[in-house]
CSV table of C-alpha atoms in Angstrom, one decimal:
chain,number,residue,atom,x,y,z
A,9,MET,CA,94.4,49.9,72.5
A,10,THR,CA,95.7,53.7,73.4
A,11,ARG,CA,99.1,53.2,71.4
A,12,VAL,CA,97.5,51.6,68.8
A,13,ARG,CA,94.7,54.7,68.2
A,14,GLY,CA,97.7,57.1,68.2
A,15,ARG,CA,98.1,60.3,68.5
A,16,ALA,CA,97.4,61.2,65.1
A,17,ALA,CA,94.1,62.2,62.9
A,18,ARG,CA,92.4,59.3,61.4
A,19,GLY,CA,90.1,57.8,58.7
A,20,TYR,CA,89.0,55.5,56.4
A,21,VAL,CA,88.0,54.8,53.0
A,22,ASP,CA,86.1,52.6,50.9
A,23,LEU,CA,88.0,49.6,48.8
A,24,PRO,CA,86.3,46.4,46.7
A,25,TRP,CA,87.3,44.5,49.7
A,26,GLY,CA,86.6,47.3,52.5
A,27,GLN,CA,87.5,49.6,54.8
A,28,VAL,CA,91.2,50.6,54.7
A,29,HIS,CA,92.3,52.9,57.3
A,30,TYR,CA,95.6,55.7,57.7
A,31,ARG,CA,96.5,58.0,59.6
A,32,HIS,CA,97.6,61.4,58.3
A,33,ALA,CA,98.7,64.7,59.1
A,34,GLY,CA,100.3,67.7,57.7
A,35,THR,CA,98.5,69.6,54.9
A,36,PRO,CA,97.0,69.0,51.4
A,37,GLY,CA,98.7,70.0,48.2
A,38,ARG,CA,102.7,69.8,50.3
A,39,PRO,CA,104.0,66.9,48.5
A,40,THR,CA,103.4,63.1,49.9
A,41,LEU,CA,104.6,60.7,51.9
A,42,LEU,CA,102.8,57.4,51.8
A,43,ILE,CA,103.8,54.5,54.3
A,44,ALA,CA,103.8,51.1,54.2
A,45,HIS,CA,104.2,49.8,57.4
A,46,GLN,CA,105.9,45.6,58.9
A,47,SER,CA,103.9,42.7,59.6
A,48,PRO,CA,101.6,42.2,61.9
A,49,LEU,CA,101.7,45.0,63.1
A,50,SER,CA,100.2,48.9,61.8
A,51,SER,CA,101.1,52.7,60.9
A,52,ALA,CA,101.1,52.9,64.8
A,53,THR,CA,104.6,52.2,64.7
A,54,TYR,CA,104.3,55.4,62.7
A,55,ASP,CA,101.8,57.5,65.0
A,56,LEU,CA,104.5,60.0,66.5
A,57,ALA,CA,107.0,60.6,63.4
A,58,LEU,CA,104.1,62.1,61.8
A,59,ALA,CA,104.2,65.0,62.9
A,60,PRO,CA,107.8,66.0,63.1
A,61,LEU,CA,106.8,65.0,59.4
A,62,ALA,CA,104.7,67.2,58.7
A,63,ARG,CA,106.3,70.1,60.5
A,64,ARG,CA,109.4,69.4,57.9
A,65,GLY,CA,106.9,70.1,54.4
A,66,LEU,CA,105.4,67.2,54.1
A,67,ARG,CA,101.4,65.6,53.7
A,68,VAL,CA,102.0,62.3,55.6
A,69,VAL,CA,99.2,59.6,54.6
A,70,ALA,CA,100.1,56.3,56.3
A,71,VAL,CA,98.3,53.1,56.0
A,72,ASP,CA,96.8,50.3,58.2
A,73,THR,CA,97.4,47.2,55.7
A,74,PRO,CA,94.5,44.7,54.8
A,75,GLY,CA,93.9,42.2,57.4
A,76,PHE,CA,96.5,43.8,60.0
A,77,GLY,CA,95.7,47.2,62.2
A,78,MET,CA,92.0,48.7,61.7
A,79,SER,CA,92.1,47.5,58.0
A,80,ASP,CA,89.8,44.6,57.0
A,81,ALA,CA,91.3,41.7,55.5
A,82,PRO,CA,90.6,40.8,52.1
A,83,PRO,CA,88.9,37.8,51.5
A,84,GLN,CA,91.1,35.3,50.9
A,85,PRO,CA,95.1,35.5,51.7
A,86,TRP,CA,96.8,38.3,49.0
A,87,THR,CA,100.1,38.1,47.0
A,88,ILE,CA,102.8,40.6,47.2
A,89,PRO,CA,102.2,41.9,43.9
A,90,GLN,CA,98.0,42.1,45.3
A,91,TYR,CA,99.4,43.9,48.6
A,92,ALA,CA,100.6,47.1,45.8
A,93,ALA,CA,97.5,46.9,44.1
A,94,ALA,CA,96.1,47.5,46.8
A,95,LEU,CA,97.5,50.4,48.4
A,96,TRP,CA,97.8,52.2,45.1
A,97,GLN,CA,94.1,52.3,45.0
A,98,THR,CA,94.1,52.9,48.7
A,99,ALA,CA,95.9,56.2,47.1
A,100,ASP,CA,93.4,56.9,44.5
A,101,ALA,CA,90.7,56.7,47.0
A,102,LEU,CA,92.6,59.5,48.6
A,103,GLY,CA,93.4,61.5,45.8
A,104,LEU,CA,97.6,60.7,45.9
A,105,ASP,CA,99.0,61.5,42.5
A,106,ARG,CA,103.0,60.8,42.3
A,107,VAL,CA,104.2,60.4,46.2
A,108,ARG,CA,107.3,59.1,47.7
A,109,LEU,CA,107.0,55.7,49.1
A,110,LEU,CA,108.5,54.7,52.4
A,111,GLY,CA,108.0,51.5,53.3
A,112,GLN,CA,109.7,48.8,56.1
A,113,HIS,CA,110.3,45.2,56.4
A,114,THR,CA,107.5,43.5,55.0
A,115,GLY,CA,106.1,47.2,53.8
A,116,ALA,CA,109.2,47.5,52.0
A,117,VAL,CA,108.7,44.5,49.3
A,118,ILE,CA,104.4,45.8,48.8
A,119,ALA,CA,106.3,49.4,48.6
A,120,ALA,CA,109.3,49.0,45.9
A,121,GLU,CA,106.4,46.1,44.0
A,122,ALA,CA,104.1,49.0,44.0
A,123,ALA,CA,107.2,51.5,42.4
A,124,LEU,CA,107.7,48.7,39.8
A,125,ARG,CA,103.7,48.6,38.8
A,126,ALA,CA,103.3,52.5,38.8
A,127,PRO,CA,107.2,54.1,38.3
A,128,HIS,CA,105.6,57.0,37.2
A,129,ARG,CA,103.5,57.9,40.4
A,130,VAL,CA,107.0,57.5,42.7
A,131,ARG,CA,108.7,60.6,43.1
A,132,ARG,CA,111.9,59.0,45.8
A,133,LEU,CA,110.9,55.0,47.4
A,134,ILE,CA,113.0,54.4,50.8
A,135,LEU,CA,113.4,51.6,51.9
A,136,GLN,CA,113.4,51.2,55.8
A,137,GLY,CA,115.0,47.5,55.7
A,138,LEU,CA,114.0,45.8,52.7
A,139,PRO,CA,114.1,41.6,53.2
A,140,LEU,CA,115.8,39.6,50.0
A,141,TYR,CA,115.9,35.8,51.5
A,142,ASP,CA,117.8,33.0,49.6
A,143,ASP,CA,116.0,30.4,48.7
A,144,ALA,CA,117.5,28.5,51.8
A,145,GLU,CA,116.2,31.2,54.0
A,146,ARG,CA,112.5,31.5,52.2
A,147,ALA,CA,111.7,27.7,52.4
A,148,ARG,CA,113.6,27.6,56.5
A,149,LYS,CA,110.9,31.2,57.7
A,150,LYS,CA,107.9,30.2,55.3
A,151,ALA,CA,107.9,26.8,58.0
A,152,THR,CA,109.0,27.6,60.9
A,153,TYR,CA,108.6,32.1,60.5
A,154,ALA,CA,105.8,32.5,62.4
A,155,PRO,CA,103.7,29.9,63.4
A,156,GLY,CA,100.6,31.4,64.5
A,157,TYR,CA,98.7,30.8,67.9
A,158,THR,CA,95.5,29.1,69.3
A,159,PRO,CA,93.4,31.3,71.7
A,160,GLU,CA,93.0,28.9,75.2
A,161,ARG,CA,89.9,29.9,77.3
A,162,ASP,CA,93.3,30.5,80.5
A,163,GLY,CA,94.9,33.1,78.6
A,164,SER,CA,98.2,31.8,77.6
A,165,HIS,CA,98.1,32.0,74.4
A,166,LEU,CA,98.8,35.7,75.5
A,167,ARG,CA,101.5,34.5,77.1
A,168,VAL,CA,103.2,32.4,73.3
A,169,ILE,CA,102.1,36.8,72.5
A,170,TRP,CA,104.4,38.4,74.7
A,171,ASP,CA,107.4,36.0,74.8
A,172,ARG,CA,107.2,36.0,70.7
A,173,VAL,CA,107.4,40.1,70.3
A,174,TRP,CA,110.1,40.0,73.8
A,175,GLY,CA,112.3,37.2,72.3
A,176,LEU,CA,112.4,39.8,68.8
A,177,TYR,CA,112.8,42.9,70.1
A,178,PRO,CA,114.1,42.9,73.6
A,179,ARG,CA,114.3,46.6,73.4
A,180,LEU,CA,110.9,47.7,73.7
A,181,SER,CA,109.6,49.3,76.6
A,182,PRO,CA,106.3,47.3,78.5
A,183,ASP,CA,104.8,49.4,76.9
A,184,GLU,CA,105.7,49.8,73.8
A,185,ALA,CA,105.3,45.6,73.5
A,186,ASP,CA,102.1,46.2,75.2
A,187,ARG,CA,101.3,47.9,71.8
A,188,GLN,CA,102.2,45.1,69.2
A,189,VAL,CA,100.9,42.9,71.2
A,190,ALA,CA,97.8,44.5,70.6
A,191,GLU,CA,98.3,44.5,67.2
A,192,TYR,CA,98.8,40.8,67.0
A,193,LEU,CA,95.0,40.3,68.6
A,194,MET,CA,93.8,42.5,66.1
A,195,THR,CA,95.2,40.8,63.3
A,196,GLY,CA,94.9,37.6,64.9
A,197,PRO,CA,95.7,33.7,65.1
A,198,ASP,CA,96.9,33.2,61.8
A,199,TYR,CA,99.4,37.1,61.9
A,200,ALA,CA,101.5,35.1,59.1
A,201,THR,CA,99.6,36.1,55.3
A,202,ALA,CA,101.9,38.7,54.2
A,203,TYR,CA,105.1,37.0,55.9
A,204,ARG,CA,104.1,34.3,53.8
A,205,ALA,CA,103.3,36.1,50.5
A,206,VAL,CA,107.2,37.9,50.7
A,207,PHE,CA,108.8,34.4,51.7
A,208,ASP,CA,106.7,33.5,47.7
A,209,HIS,CA,107.5,36.7,45.9
A,210,ARG,CA,111.0,37.5,44.2
A,211,LEU,CA,111.1,41.3,44.1
A,212,ASP,CA,113.0,42.3,40.2
A,213,THR,CA,115.6,44.1,42.0
A,214,ALA,CA,117.3,44.9,38.8
A,215,ALA,CA,114.0,46.8,37.4
A,216,LEU,CA,114.1,49.1,40.6
A,217,ALA,CA,117.3,50.9,38.7
A,218,ALA,CA,114.9,53.3,37.1
A,219,VAL,CA,113.5,54.3,40.8
A,220,PRO,CA,115.2,57.2,42.4
A,221,THR,CA,115.4,55.0,45.8
A,222,VAL,CA,117.5,55.4,49.3
A,223,LEU,CA,117.9,52.7,51.9
A,224,LEU,CA,117.3,54.3,55.4
A,225,HIS,CA,116.6,52.4,58.5
A,226,GLY,CA,118.2,52.4,62.3
A,227,ALA,CA,121.5,51.1,62.6
A,228,ASP,CA,120.3,48.6,65.2
A,229,ASP,CA,116.8,47.8,62.5
A,230,LEU,CA,116.6,43.3,62.2
A,231,VAL,CA,117.0,43.5,59.0
A,232,ASP,CA,120.6,46.0,58.0
A,233,ARG,CA,122.1,41.8,58.6
A,234,MET,CA,121.3,42.6,54.4
A,235,THR,CA,122.1,45.0,54.1
A,236,PRO,CA,125.9,44.4,52.2
A,237,VAL,CA,123.1,42.4,50.2
A,238,VAL,CA,120.3,44.5,49.3
A,239,ARG,CA,122.8,47.3,48.6
A,240,ALA,CA,124.4,44.6,46.3
A,241,ALA,CA,120.8,44.1,44.3
A,242,LEU,CA,120.8,47.9,44.7
A,243,PRO,CA,123.9,49.6,43.5
A,244,HIS,CA,122.6,53.1,43.2
A,245,ALA,CA,120.6,53.4,45.9
A,246,PRO,CA,122.5,55.7,48.2
A,247,LEU,CA,122.5,54.1,52.2
A,248,VAL,CA,121.3,56.2,55.2
A,249,THR,CA,120.9,55.1,59.0
A,250,ILE,CA,119.7,56.4,62.5
A,251,PRO,CA,122.7,56.2,65.1
A,252,GLY,CA,121.0,53.5,67.8
A,253,GLY,CA,117.4,53.0,65.9
A,254,THR,CA,115.9,49.8,66.2
A,255,ASP,CA,113.2,48.2,63.6
A,256,PHE,CA,111.3,51.8,65.8
A,257,VAL,CA,113.5,54.1,64.9
A,258,ALA,CA,110.0,56.7,63.6
A,259,ASP,CA,108.9,56.0,67.7
A,260,GLU,CA,111.7,56.0,69.3
A,261,GLN,CA,113.0,59.1,67.6
A,262,PRO,CA,110.5,60.9,66.2
A,263,GLU,CA,112.3,64.2,65.7
A,264,ALA,CA,115.9,61.9,63.9
A,265,PHE,CA,114.1,60.1,62.2
A,266,ALA,CA,111.9,62.8,60.4
A,267,ASP,CA,114.9,64.5,60.0
A,268,ALA,CA,116.8,61.9,58.0
A,269,VAL,CA,113.2,61.0,55.4
A,270,ALA,CA,112.4,64.9,55.2
A,271,ALA,CA,116.6,65.0,53.8
A,272,GLN,CA,115.8,62.2,50.8
A,273,CYS,CA,112.3,63.8,50.2
A,274,ASP,CA,113.7,66.2,47.5
A,275,LEU,CA,111.7,69.4,49.4
A,276,ASP,CA,112.7,72.1,47.6
A,277,ALA,CA,111.4,70.1,44.2
A,278,PRO,CA,107.2,71.7,42.9
A,279,ALA,CA,104.9,70.7,45.2
A,280,VAL,CA,102.6,67.9,43.3
A,281,THR,CA,98.6,69.1,43.6
A,282,PRO,CA,96.8,65.9,45.1
């Protein structure tokens, strides 16, 4: 659990369905970067990058999506628009107005939908691996991708989670894999709620032309395979890749990640006071 707790300052906000946990760094009044993580993990993915991002002049807030990490779950499964609305409710509770908005994988879908709901609040949208599935892959993944696990007295379900994590990310260190197993356990046996929301959602990519958008991810990110499709759907969005970075480039290369993100955040523009 030490890796899940991390090093960054942490806090909670109270919202109608429960508490939302977040990590933060930097000085209020500086340009704010709001981060939404991939599923079924948590803001711990970004813990090591928060201080480097703050040193580059950002105030950073990384939120645990409701139902994941240390945030309370909603009372019923949510759609992507509901997750997007909750992201803005969290921003409102923290006194954040205009933000730079970064989302990864599931978080990228949530962040993109949030940007469409309130484009006037998004100075820059950074998509760290945007999954755009065709209908066949949506149906296949919804049926098979994240089957969940059943807690067993002998602990064999821990091996099920461990094998899933290692199967997806064979380059993880044992320490990194251990953190992810803990995050799966914190979410619970049905860890696919946000995945299903993604598979059911069709993002209006054409409407994102009105939002300043950047594609930024590790060159070895699993979702990099979708880059040709995403670039065709978002021709206005430049692509930035971090050499050697996987899905967890923020954890693996926090300084390089902070450099790449800060370079896209228009930090020479006047700061927006929350």
